[in-house]
Structure formats: structure tokens, C-alpha cells
Short mmCIF file of C-alpha atoms in Angstrom, two decimals:
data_model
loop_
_atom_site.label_atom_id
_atom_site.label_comp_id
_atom_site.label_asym_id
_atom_site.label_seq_id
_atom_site.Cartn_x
_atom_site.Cartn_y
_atom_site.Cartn_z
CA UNK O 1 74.23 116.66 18.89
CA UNK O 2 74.76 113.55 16.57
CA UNK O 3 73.17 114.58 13.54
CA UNK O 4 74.75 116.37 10.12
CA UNK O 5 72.42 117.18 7.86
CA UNK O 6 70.09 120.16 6.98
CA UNK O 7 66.38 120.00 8.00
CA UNK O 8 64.78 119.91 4.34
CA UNK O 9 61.77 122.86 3.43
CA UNK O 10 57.92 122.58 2.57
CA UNK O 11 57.19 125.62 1.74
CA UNK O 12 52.76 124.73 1.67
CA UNK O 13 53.27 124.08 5.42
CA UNK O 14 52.43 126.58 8.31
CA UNK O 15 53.87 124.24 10.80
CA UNK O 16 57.16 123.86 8.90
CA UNK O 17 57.64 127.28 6.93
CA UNK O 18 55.89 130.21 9.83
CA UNK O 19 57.93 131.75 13.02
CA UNK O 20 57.10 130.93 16.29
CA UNK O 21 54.16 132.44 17.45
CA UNK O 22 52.45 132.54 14.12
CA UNK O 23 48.71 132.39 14.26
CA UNK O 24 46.61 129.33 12.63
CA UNK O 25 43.28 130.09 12.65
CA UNK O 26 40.09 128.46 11.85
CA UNK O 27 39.19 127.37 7.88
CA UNK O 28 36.04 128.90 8.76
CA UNK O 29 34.78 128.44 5.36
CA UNK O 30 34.15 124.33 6.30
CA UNK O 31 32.44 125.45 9.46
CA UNK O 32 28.76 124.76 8.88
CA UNK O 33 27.78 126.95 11.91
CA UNK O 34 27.96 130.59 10.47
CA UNK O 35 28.08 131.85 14.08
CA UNK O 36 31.28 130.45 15.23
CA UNK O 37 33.86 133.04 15.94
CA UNK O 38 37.04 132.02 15.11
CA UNK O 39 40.18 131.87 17.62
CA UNK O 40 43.55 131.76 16.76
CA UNK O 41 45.78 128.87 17.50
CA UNK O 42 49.49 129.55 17.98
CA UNK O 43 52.09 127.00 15.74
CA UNK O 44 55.26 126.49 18.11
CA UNK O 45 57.40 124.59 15.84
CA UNK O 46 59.88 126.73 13.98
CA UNK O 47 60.55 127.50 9.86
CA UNK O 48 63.92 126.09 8.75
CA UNK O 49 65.85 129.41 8.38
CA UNK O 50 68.17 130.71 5.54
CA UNK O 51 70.59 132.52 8.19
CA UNK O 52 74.06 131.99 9.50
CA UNK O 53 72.74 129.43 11.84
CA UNK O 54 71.38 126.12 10.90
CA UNK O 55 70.54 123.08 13.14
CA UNK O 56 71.73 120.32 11.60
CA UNK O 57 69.37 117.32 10.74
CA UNK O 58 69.30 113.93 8.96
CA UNK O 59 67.34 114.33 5.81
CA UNK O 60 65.07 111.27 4.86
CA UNK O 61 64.93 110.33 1.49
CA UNK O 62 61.67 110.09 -0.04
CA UNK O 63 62.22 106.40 -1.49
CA UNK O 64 63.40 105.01 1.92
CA UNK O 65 59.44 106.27 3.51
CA UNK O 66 57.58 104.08 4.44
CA UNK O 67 58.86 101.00 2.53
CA UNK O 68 61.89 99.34 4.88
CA UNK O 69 63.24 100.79 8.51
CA UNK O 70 65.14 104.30 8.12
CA UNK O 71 68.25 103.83 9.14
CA UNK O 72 70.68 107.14 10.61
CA UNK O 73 74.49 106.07 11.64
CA UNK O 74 74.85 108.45 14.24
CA UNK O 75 71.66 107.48 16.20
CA UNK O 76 72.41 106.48 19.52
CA UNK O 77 72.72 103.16 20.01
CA UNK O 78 69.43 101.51 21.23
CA UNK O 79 66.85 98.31 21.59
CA UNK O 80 63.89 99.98 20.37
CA UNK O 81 61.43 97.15 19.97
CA UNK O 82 62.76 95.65 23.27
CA UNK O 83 62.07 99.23 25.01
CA UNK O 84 58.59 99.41 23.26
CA UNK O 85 57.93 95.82 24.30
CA UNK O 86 58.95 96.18 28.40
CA UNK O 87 57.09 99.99 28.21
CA UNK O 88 53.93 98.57 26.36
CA UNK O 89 53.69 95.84 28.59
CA UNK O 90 54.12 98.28 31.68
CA UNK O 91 51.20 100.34 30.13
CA UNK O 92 48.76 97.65 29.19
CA UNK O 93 49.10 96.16 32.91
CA UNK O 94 48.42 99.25 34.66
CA UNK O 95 45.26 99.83 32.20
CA UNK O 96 44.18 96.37 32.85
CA UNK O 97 43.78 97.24 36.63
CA UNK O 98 42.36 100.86 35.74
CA UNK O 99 39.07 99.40 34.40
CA UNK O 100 38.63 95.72 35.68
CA UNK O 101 35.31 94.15 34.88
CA UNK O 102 32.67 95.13 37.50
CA UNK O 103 28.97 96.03 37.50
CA UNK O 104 27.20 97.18 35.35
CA UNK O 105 28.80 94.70 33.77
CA UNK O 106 28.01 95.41 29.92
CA UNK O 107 29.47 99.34 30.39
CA UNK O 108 32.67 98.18 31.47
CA UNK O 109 32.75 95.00 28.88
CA UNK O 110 32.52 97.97 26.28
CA UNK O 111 35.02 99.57 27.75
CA UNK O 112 37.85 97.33 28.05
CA UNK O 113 37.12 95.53 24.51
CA UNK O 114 38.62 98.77 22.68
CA UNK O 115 40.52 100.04 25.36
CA UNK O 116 42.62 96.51 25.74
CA UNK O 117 42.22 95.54 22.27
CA UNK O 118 46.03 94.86 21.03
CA UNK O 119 47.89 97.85 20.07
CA UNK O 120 51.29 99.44 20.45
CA UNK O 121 50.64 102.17 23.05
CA UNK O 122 52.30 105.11 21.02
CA UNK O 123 51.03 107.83 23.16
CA UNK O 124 51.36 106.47 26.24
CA UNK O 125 54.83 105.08 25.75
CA UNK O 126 55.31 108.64 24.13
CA UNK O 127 54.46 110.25 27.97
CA UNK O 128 56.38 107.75 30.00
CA UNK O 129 59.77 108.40 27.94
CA UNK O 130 59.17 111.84 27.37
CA UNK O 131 59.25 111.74 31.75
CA UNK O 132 62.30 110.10 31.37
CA UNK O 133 63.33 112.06 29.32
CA UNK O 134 63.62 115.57 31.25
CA UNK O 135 65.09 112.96 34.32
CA UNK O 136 61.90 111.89 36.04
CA UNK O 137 60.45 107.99 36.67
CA UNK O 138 58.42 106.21 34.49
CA UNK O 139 56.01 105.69 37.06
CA UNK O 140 55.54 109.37 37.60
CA UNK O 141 53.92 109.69 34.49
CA UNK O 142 51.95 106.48 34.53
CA UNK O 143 48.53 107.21 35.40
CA UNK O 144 48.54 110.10 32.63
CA UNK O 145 50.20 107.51 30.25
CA UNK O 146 46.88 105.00 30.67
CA UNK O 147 44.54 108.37 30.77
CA UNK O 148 45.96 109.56 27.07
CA UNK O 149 45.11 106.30 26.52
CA UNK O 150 41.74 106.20 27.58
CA UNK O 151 41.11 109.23 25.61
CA UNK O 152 42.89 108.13 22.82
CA UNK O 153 40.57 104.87 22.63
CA UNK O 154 37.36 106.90 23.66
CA UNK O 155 37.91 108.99 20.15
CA UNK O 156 38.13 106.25 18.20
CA UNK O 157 35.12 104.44 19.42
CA UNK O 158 33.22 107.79 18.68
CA UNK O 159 34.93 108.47 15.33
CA UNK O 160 34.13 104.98 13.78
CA UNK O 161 29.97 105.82 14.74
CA UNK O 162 27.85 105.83 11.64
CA UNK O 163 27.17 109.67 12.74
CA UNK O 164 31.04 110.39 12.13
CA UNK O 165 33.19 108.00 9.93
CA UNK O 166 31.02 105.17 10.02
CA UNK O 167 33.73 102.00 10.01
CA UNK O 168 33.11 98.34 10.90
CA UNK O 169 36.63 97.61 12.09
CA UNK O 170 39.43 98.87 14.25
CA UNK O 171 42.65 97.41 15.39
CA UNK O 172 41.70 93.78 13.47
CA UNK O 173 38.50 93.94 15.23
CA UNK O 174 34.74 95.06 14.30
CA UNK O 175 34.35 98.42 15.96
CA UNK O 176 32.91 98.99 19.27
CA UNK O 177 29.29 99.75 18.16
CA UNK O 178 29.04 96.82 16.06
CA UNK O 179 29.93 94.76 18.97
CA UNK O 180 27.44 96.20 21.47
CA UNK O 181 25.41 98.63 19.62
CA UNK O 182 25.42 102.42 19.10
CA UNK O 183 23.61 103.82 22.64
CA UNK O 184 26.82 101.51 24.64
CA UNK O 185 29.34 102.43 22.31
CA UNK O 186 28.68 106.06 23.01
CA UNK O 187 28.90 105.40 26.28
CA UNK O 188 31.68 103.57 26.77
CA UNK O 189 33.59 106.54 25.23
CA UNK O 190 31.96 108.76 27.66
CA UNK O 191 33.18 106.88 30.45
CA UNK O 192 36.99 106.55 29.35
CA UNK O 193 36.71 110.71 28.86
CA UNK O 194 35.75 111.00 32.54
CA UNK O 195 37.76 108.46 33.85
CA UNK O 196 41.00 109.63 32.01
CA UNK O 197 40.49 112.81 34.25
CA UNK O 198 39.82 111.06 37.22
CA UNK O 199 42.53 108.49 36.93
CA UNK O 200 44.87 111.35 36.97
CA UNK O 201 44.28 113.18 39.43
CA UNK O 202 43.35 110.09 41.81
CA UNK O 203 46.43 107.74 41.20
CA UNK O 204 49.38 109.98 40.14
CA UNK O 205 51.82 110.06 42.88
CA UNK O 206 55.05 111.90 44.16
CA UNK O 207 54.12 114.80 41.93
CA UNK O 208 53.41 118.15 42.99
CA UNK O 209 49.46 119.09 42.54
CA UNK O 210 50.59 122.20 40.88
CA UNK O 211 52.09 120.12 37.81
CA UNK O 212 49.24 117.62 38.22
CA UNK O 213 47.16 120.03 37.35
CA UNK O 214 49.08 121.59 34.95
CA UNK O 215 48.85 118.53 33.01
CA UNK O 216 45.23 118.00 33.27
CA UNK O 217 44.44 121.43 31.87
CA UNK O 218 47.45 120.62 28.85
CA UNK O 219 45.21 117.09 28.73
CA UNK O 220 41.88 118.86 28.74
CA UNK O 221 42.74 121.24 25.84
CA UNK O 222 43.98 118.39 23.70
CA UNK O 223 41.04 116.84 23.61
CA UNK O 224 38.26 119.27 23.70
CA UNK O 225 36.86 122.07 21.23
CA UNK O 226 40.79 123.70 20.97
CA UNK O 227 41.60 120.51 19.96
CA UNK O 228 40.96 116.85 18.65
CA UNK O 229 36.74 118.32 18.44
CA UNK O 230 37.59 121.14 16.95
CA UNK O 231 39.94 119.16 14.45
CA UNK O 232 36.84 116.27 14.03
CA UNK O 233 34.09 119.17 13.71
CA UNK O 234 35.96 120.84 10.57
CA UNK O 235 37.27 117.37 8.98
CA UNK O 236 32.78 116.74 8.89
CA UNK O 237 32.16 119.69 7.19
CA UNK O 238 35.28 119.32 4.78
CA UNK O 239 34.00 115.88 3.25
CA UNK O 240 33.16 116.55 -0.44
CA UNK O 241 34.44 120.31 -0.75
CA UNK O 242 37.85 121.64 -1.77
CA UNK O 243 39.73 122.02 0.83
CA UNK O 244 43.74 123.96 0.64
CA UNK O 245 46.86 122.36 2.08
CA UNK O 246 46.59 124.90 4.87
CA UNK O 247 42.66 123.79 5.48
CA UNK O 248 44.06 120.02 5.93
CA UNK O 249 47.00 120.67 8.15
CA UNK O 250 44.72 122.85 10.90
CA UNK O 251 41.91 119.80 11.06
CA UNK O 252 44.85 117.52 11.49
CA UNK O 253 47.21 119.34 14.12
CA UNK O 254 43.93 119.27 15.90
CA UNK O 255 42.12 116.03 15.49
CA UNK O 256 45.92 114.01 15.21
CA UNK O 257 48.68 115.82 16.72
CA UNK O 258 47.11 117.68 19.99
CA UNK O 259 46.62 114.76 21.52
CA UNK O 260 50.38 113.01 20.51
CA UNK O 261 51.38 116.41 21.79
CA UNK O 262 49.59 116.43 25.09
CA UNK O 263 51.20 112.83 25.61
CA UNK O 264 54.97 114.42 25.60
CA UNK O 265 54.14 117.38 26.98
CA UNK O 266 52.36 116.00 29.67
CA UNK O 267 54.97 113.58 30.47
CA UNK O 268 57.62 116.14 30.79
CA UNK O 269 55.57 118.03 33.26
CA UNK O 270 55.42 115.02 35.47
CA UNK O 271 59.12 114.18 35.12
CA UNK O 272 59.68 117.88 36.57
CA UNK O 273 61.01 119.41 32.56
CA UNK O 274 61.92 122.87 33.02
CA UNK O 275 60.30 125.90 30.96
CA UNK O 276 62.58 125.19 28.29
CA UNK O 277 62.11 121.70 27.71
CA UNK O 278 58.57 120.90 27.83
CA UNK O 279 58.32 123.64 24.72
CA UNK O 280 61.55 121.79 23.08
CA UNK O 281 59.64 118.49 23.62
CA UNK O 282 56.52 120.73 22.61
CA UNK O 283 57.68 121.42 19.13
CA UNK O 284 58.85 117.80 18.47
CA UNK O 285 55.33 116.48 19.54
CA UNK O 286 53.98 118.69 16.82
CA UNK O 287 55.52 118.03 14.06
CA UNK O 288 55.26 114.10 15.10
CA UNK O 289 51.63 114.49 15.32
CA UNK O 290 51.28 115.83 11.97
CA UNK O 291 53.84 113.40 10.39
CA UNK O 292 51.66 110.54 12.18
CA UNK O 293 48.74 111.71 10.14
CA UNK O 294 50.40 112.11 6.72
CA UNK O 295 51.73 108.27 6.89
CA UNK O 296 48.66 107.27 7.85
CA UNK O 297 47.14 109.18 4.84
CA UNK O 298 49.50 107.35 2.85
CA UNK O 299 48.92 104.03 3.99
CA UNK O 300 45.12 103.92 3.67
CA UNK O 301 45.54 104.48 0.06
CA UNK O 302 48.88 101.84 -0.35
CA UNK O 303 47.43 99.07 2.27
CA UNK O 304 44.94 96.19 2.91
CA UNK O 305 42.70 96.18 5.30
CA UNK O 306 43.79 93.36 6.56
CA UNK O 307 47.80 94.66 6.66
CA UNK O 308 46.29 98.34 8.38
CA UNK O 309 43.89 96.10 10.94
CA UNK O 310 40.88 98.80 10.02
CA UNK O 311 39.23 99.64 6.93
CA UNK O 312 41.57 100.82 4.03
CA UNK O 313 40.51 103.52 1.25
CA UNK O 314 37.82 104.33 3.71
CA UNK O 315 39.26 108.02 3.19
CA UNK O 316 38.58 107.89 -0.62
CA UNK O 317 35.29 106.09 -0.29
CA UNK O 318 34.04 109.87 1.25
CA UNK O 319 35.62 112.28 -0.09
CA UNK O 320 37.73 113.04 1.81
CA UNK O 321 40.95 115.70 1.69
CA UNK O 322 43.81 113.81 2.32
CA UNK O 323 47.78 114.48 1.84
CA UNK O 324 48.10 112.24 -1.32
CA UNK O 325 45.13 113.60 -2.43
CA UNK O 326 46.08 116.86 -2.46
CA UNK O 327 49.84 116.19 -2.99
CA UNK O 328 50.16 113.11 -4.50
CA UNK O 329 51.98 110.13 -2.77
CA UNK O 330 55.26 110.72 -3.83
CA UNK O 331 55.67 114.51 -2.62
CA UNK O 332 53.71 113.12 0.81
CA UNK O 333 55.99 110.88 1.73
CA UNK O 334 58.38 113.56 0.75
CA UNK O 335 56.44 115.92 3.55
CA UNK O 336 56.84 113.18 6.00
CA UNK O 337 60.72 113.17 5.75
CA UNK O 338 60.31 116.78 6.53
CA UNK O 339 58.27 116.68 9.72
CA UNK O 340 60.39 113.81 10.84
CA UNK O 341 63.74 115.72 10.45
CA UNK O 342 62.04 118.51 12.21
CA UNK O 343 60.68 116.50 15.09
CA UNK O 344 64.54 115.39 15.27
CA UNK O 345 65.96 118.54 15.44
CA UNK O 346 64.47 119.36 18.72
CA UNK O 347 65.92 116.51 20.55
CA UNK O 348 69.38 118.15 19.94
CA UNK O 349 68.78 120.44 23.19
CA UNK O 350 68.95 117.02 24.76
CA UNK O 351 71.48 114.26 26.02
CA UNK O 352 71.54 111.55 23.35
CA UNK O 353 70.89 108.55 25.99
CA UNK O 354 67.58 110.16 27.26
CA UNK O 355 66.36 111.40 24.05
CA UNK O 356 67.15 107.71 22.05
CA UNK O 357 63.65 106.64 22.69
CA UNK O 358 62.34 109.44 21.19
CA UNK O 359 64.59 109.87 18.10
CA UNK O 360 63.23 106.43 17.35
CA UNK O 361 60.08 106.97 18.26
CA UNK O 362 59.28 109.11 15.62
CA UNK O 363 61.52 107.18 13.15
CA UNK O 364 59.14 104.43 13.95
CA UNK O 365 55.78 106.30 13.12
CA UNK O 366 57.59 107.19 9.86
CA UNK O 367 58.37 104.19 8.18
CA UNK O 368 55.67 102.18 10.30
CA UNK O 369 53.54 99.99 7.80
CA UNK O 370 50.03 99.69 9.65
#
């Protein structure tokens, strides 16, 4: 419990300022369907409260965001780029031999040109030390690590289609479907989806199938219409309307954070967490997810395209609701500094060795420049 400082307050966010067990539900105004029922979605993360008892958090200064590394004196005491380094490594190995190059030749050529195009492996790394975390092995959580991955990559081949946000590159590269056309592109995403699933529940080892398949159905909501389509379907029908603080944060818990959640979440299951910690590790995935978003808002409209390694302003160019946008930058990166503390202050619960990756983890994603 290293930390002494008090969580800071936004009041315009659900995720931040509602109870547990609050209900999100649909901006059903964006939908374009008029038949769509809504459902409700329930925010775990908890509102900074005004009693007795406060958890004590570092509070990030809005000039330090996003400009130089954030520095806390009572982190613990760890090689962060040397961790994400070895774990990255690790990850990018493993995905290597998940989809080597075999017939038909040109479907798996798609495939591995996003999926092992250079990156820093966020979510899975996320996973593997959220397994550690709750006292498992890396390796438990391995094959989930590389199928977050997979899924990860197979929404971003999709997303940059001219049907969806249209985009010639990603990670300093032109974008899958400008590389092999549209009808391959699409299917190269296809087959990362089903292989994700299959990878899982083919090559995870010394776990019980009841948590195996615990995690799949935790993976399988991330991604589908609870989720990141859910979150992509409403962020289409938003471009060019007005759309409310409280519109932007649902179609990015969904489209961003589900899936940074499923990665912790996930990993905890596999690593054997306890009731109690997968929804501590729950609530700090959240708010990362959301904070991962608002940065990158922020950087799209502060960065090159060369610095971000995919097209910058390409948010502004359509229309599109974004946190500066709505906030400006200065009170964004002032929202960011929130999440982050809150994201913190559910590590507490944990021993400050295991949790080190994690507290700079999402330290990292907040001051990260691309």
C-alpha cells in the first residue's frame, strides 16, 4: 500500500463518478437500427467517495501527461522496459509458431503481416503479468496472451477497411487491405477470430477446463456484440452528430477497454485469481482501457503520422467525437490522470512485487507518445 495521495474526481464520467453496479446502457439515439433493444451494461469500477474512508492514490498532474515519463517515489522498484522486452519477446515467439506460413499460402501471408508486424504486445503482456500476478506461470496464460492478440490484430485489420475507418497505414506500415486487397484482408481477420478461440482451448495447458472455459466465454464477450462490435457499431453511426461525454465513454469502454479488460481478466483466471481478485484486477482493466483511449485521442490530434506509425488527425478528418473534442486537450489529459490514479488504486489489494508490472503498465499507456 505505497501510495499517498487522493484519487482526483471527473464528475462527466460514469466509469469514475457511478457505484458499482450502475447500469450503462446503450446511446440508442446513434443506433441507426430503430429495432435494437437496448441492454444494460454494468460499470464495475467504483466513484471516488466523500466518506470517512479514502484509498489513497498518486494524483498525476495534468502538465506531466503525456509529455516526459511520470514518475511516483514510492513505486516499487522495477526494470520495466527490460520486463516488457523479455515478455514481448516471449509473446512474439510463441505467435510466430501459432501461424507459420503454410498453404494456402496468400491467407496465412495476410495473416502474419499484421499479426507480426512490430508492436509492443500491451494486451498480451497485460494477460501474462496479470497471471503472475494472482501467483500463477507465465506460461499458463500464454496461449490466451497470443489469442488477445490475434483478436486484437484481427480488429484492426477490419477497422482500417474503407467500409469502417478507411486508413492506409498501421503500425508504420500500409494497412492490410492495401497490401493484399479488401476480399483477403477480410479474411485474414476472420481467420485470427477463429483461431484465437481455437488456440485456446487447443494449447493452454495445466489449467483446469472449467477456468479455460471461463476465459473463453470472458474472451468471447469482449469481442463480440457486448463488446468491441457493439462499441465499433455505435462509434459508425456517431460520425458527424453530437454526441455527450456519456455517448463517447460507452462506444469506447466497448470498442477500447473490453478487450484490455478481457486480457487481465483472463490472465488472472488462468493464474488461478480468486473471486476477489479477478474483479480487483477487473476494475483496474477498466479504467486502463478507457485511459488507453483518451491518450490516444490526444495524440492523434498532437502527433505525426510518422511519430504515431498510423495516420494522425484521421479522427478530425471524419467527424468524429473525440475526448479533446469534446473536452479540450488540456482537461483530457486532465481525465487521463484520473483513470490512471484509479486503475492504481486497485492494485493496493495486492503485494507490491507482483503488482509492479502493472502499476507501470498503466503508467506506461499514460504518458506513452505513439
Amino acid at each position: 500500500m505505497a501510495f499517498s495521495a487522493t484519487i482526483p474526481f471527473h464528475g462527466n464520467s460514469k466509469l469514475l463518478s457511478n457505484p458499482l453496479n450502475t447500469v450503462l446502457k446503450y446511446p440508442t439515439k446513434l443506433l441507426p437500427f430503430t429495432n435494437l433493444k437496448s441492454a444494460p451494461f454494468k460499470v464495475q469500477a467504483r466513484y471516488a467517495s466523500k466518506s470517512a474512508h479514502i484509498v489513497q492514490v498518486p494524483v498525476i498532474q495534468t502538465e506531466d501527461c503525456f509529455t516526459e515519463p511520470l514518475n511516483f517515489p514510492n513505486l516499487p522498484a522495477f526494470k520495466f522496459e527490460e520486463y516488457m522486452l523479455m515478455k514481448a519477446n516471449h509473446v512474439n515467439k510463441a505467435l510466430e509458431e501459432a501461424v507459420p506460413l503454410r498453404n494456402p499460402i496468400k491467407i496465412h501471408e495476410a495473416m502474419r503481416y499484421s499479426l507480426l508486424a512490430g508492436c509492443k504486445r500491451v494486451r498480451p503482456v497485460l494477460c501474462i503479468s496479470s497471471c503472475e500476478l494472482v501467483g500463477g506461470e507465465g506460461s499458463l496464460a500464454m496461449p490466451m496472451a497470443c489469442a488477445l492478440e490475434m483478436i486484437h490484430t484481427m480488429s484492426l485489420i477490419h477497422d482500417d477497411l474503407p467500409c469502417m475507418d478507411d486508413d492506409d497505414l498501421r503500425r508504420g506500415k500500409p494497412t492490410n487491405h492495401k497490401t493484399f486487397g479488401e476480399d483477403t484482408a477480410i479474411l485474414a481477420g476472420d481467420a485470427l477470430l477463429s483461431l484465437a478461440f481455437e488456440h485456446v482451448a487447443a494449447k493452454t495447458r495445466n489449467v483446469s477446463a472449467k477456468r479455460v472455459v471461463r476465459a473463453i466465454a470472458e474472451m468471447g464477450s469482449a469481442v463480440g456484440s457486448q463488446g468491441l462490435v457493439a462499441g465499433q457499431i455505435v462509434d459508425l453511426a456517431s460520425e458527424g452528430k453530437d454526441v455527450s461525454l456519456s455517448d463517447l465513454e460507452y462506444i469506447h469502454v466497448h470498442k477500447t477497454a473490453k478487450l484490455l479488460e478481457a486480457a487481465v481478466v483472463c490472465g488472472a483466471i488462468m493464474g488461478g485469481g480468486d473471486v476477489i481478485e479477478i474483479e480487483k484486477v477487473r476494475k483496474y482493466a477498466r479504467s486502463l482501457g478507457l485511459l488507453f483511449q483518451v491518450v490516444d485521442d490526444v495524440l492523434d490530434v498532437t502527433k505525426s503520422s510518422k511519430e504515431l506509425g498510423k495516420t494522425a488527425g484521421k479522427d478530425l478528418v471524419s467527424d468524429k467525437a473525440t475526448y479533446p473534442k469534446l473536452m479540450g486537450i488540456e482537461n483530457a489529459k486532465k481525465f487521463a490522470g484520473e483513470l490512471v490514479g484509479q486503475a492504481i488504486q486497485e492494485l493496493a489489494y495486492f503485494e507490491d512485487d507482483r503488482a509492479a508490472p502493472l502499476y507501470h503498465l498503466a503508467i506506461y499507456i499514460a504518458s506513452r507518445q505513439n
